[in-house]
Amino acid sequence: MPKMKTKSAVKKRFRLTGSGKVRANVAHKRHMLTAKPQQMKRQARGTMILKDCDAGIVLGFMPYAKA
């Protein structure tokens, strides 16, 4: 069997925590920040843990992830 490939977009945008959950960046922080509320920008700092339904989709594109 040939090796399965990991999606390039997924390996750039997501990574796994030690317990196997999927960590992602928070959206809507790139441009036009003056039009967004301060609370929204504050809560979008750092990263977030994906919900299980979304994490399953992402893990499907990472065949060798230790989840």
mmCIF file of C-alpha atoms in Angstrom:
data_model
loop_
_atom_site.group_PDB
_atom_site.id
_atom_site.type_symbol
_atom_site.label_atom_id
_atom_site.label_comp_id
_atom_site.label_asym_id
_atom_site.label_seq_id
_atom_site.Cartn_x
_atom_site.Cartn_y
_atom_site.Cartn_z
ATOM 1 C CA MET A 1 0.000 0.000 0.000
ATOM 2 C CA PRO A 2 1.254 3.498 -0.731
ATOM 3 C CA LYS A 3 1.534 6.018 2.022
ATOM 4 C CA MET A 4 -1.476 8.253 2.680
ATOM 5 C CA LYS A 5 -0.890 11.972 2.398
ATOM 6 C CA THR A 6 -1.707 14.609 4.978
ATOM 7 C CA LYS A 7 -3.553 17.638 3.571
ATOM 8 C CA SER A 8 -1.098 20.519 3.353
ATOM 9 C CA ALA A 9 -3.733 23.056 4.386
ATOM 10 C CA VAL A 10 -4.540 21.072 7.522
ATOM 11 C CA LYS A 11 -0.969 20.755 8.718
ATOM 12 C CA LYS A 12 -0.550 24.532 8.373
ATOM 13 C CA ARG A 13 -3.722 25.420 10.299
ATOM 14 C CA PHE A 14 -4.181 22.780 12.998
ATOM 15 C CA ARG A 15 -2.141 20.852 15.525
ATOM 16 C CA LEU A 16 -2.872 18.356 18.250
ATOM 17 C CA THR A 17 -2.690 18.831 21.995
ATOM 18 C CA GLY A 18 -1.105 16.247 24.247
ATOM 19 C CA SER A 19 -4.466 14.630 24.923
ATOM 20 C CA GLY A 20 -5.274 14.352 21.196
ATOM 21 C CA LYS A 21 -7.637 17.294 20.802
ATOM 22 C CA VAL A 22 -7.365 19.570 17.780
ATOM 23 C CA ARG A 23 -6.161 23.120 18.369
ATOM 24 C CA ALA A 24 -6.900 25.900 15.862
ATOM 25 C CA ASN A 25 -6.532 29.636 15.532
ATOM 26 C CA VAL A 26 -9.574 31.827 16.125
ATOM 27 C CA ALA A 27 -11.099 33.386 13.005
ATOM 28 C CA HIS A 28 -11.777 37.060 12.085
ATOM 29 C CA LYS A 29 -8.482 38.530 13.310
ATOM 30 C CA ARG A 30 -6.776 39.436 10.037
ATOM 31 C CA HIS A 31 -8.132 42.724 8.713
ATOM 32 C CA MET A 32 -10.749 45.432 9.288
ATOM 33 C CA LEU A 33 -10.210 45.182 13.026
ATOM 34 C CA THR A 34 -11.390 48.737 13.624
ATOM 35 C CA ALA A 35 -14.927 47.695 12.729
ATOM 36 C CA LYS A 36 -15.005 44.832 15.241
ATOM 37 C CA PRO A 37 -15.854 45.142 18.931
ATOM 38 C CA GLN A 38 -13.025 45.120 21.438
ATOM 39 C CA GLN A 39 -14.564 42.185 23.297
ATOM 40 C CA MET A 40 -14.596 40.081 20.123
ATOM 41 C CA LYS A 41 -10.944 40.836 19.422
ATOM 42 C CA ARG A 42 -10.006 40.086 23.019
ATOM 43 C CA GLN A 43 -11.776 36.728 23.030
ATOM 44 C CA ALA A 44 -10.190 35.788 19.697
ATOM 45 C CA ARG A 45 -6.650 35.935 21.088
ATOM 46 C CA GLY A 46 -4.601 32.790 21.061
ATOM 47 C CA THR A 47 -6.052 29.458 20.011
ATOM 48 C CA MET A 48 -9.150 27.361 20.633
ATOM 49 C CA ILE A 49 -10.022 23.674 20.884
ATOM 50 C CA LEU A 50 -12.296 22.433 18.107
ATOM 51 C CA LYS A 51 -15.596 20.720 18.882
ATOM 52 C CA ASP A 52 -15.669 16.949 18.410
ATOM 53 C CA CYS A 53 -17.773 17.104 15.232
ATOM 54 C CA ASP A 54 -15.311 19.505 13.566
ATOM 55 C CA ALA A 55 -12.258 17.732 14.972
ATOM 56 C CA GLY A 56 -13.348 14.499 13.311
ATOM 57 C CA ILE A 57 -13.317 16.169 9.914
ATOM 58 C CA VAL A 58 -9.859 17.617 10.495
ATOM 59 C CA LEU A 59 -8.463 14.329 11.787
ATOM 60 C CA GLY A 60 -9.720 12.638 8.632
ATOM 61 C CA PHE A 61 -7.225 14.728 6.687
ATOM 62 C CA MET A 62 -4.374 13.812 9.084
ATOM 63 C CA PRO A 63 -4.069 10.037 8.728
ATOM 64 C CA TYR A 64 -0.946 9.740 10.871
ATOM 65 C CA ALA A 65 -2.050 11.985 13.742
ATOM 66 C CA LYS A 66 -1.902 10.262 17.110
ATOM 67 C CA ALA A 67 -5.431 11.060 18.263
#
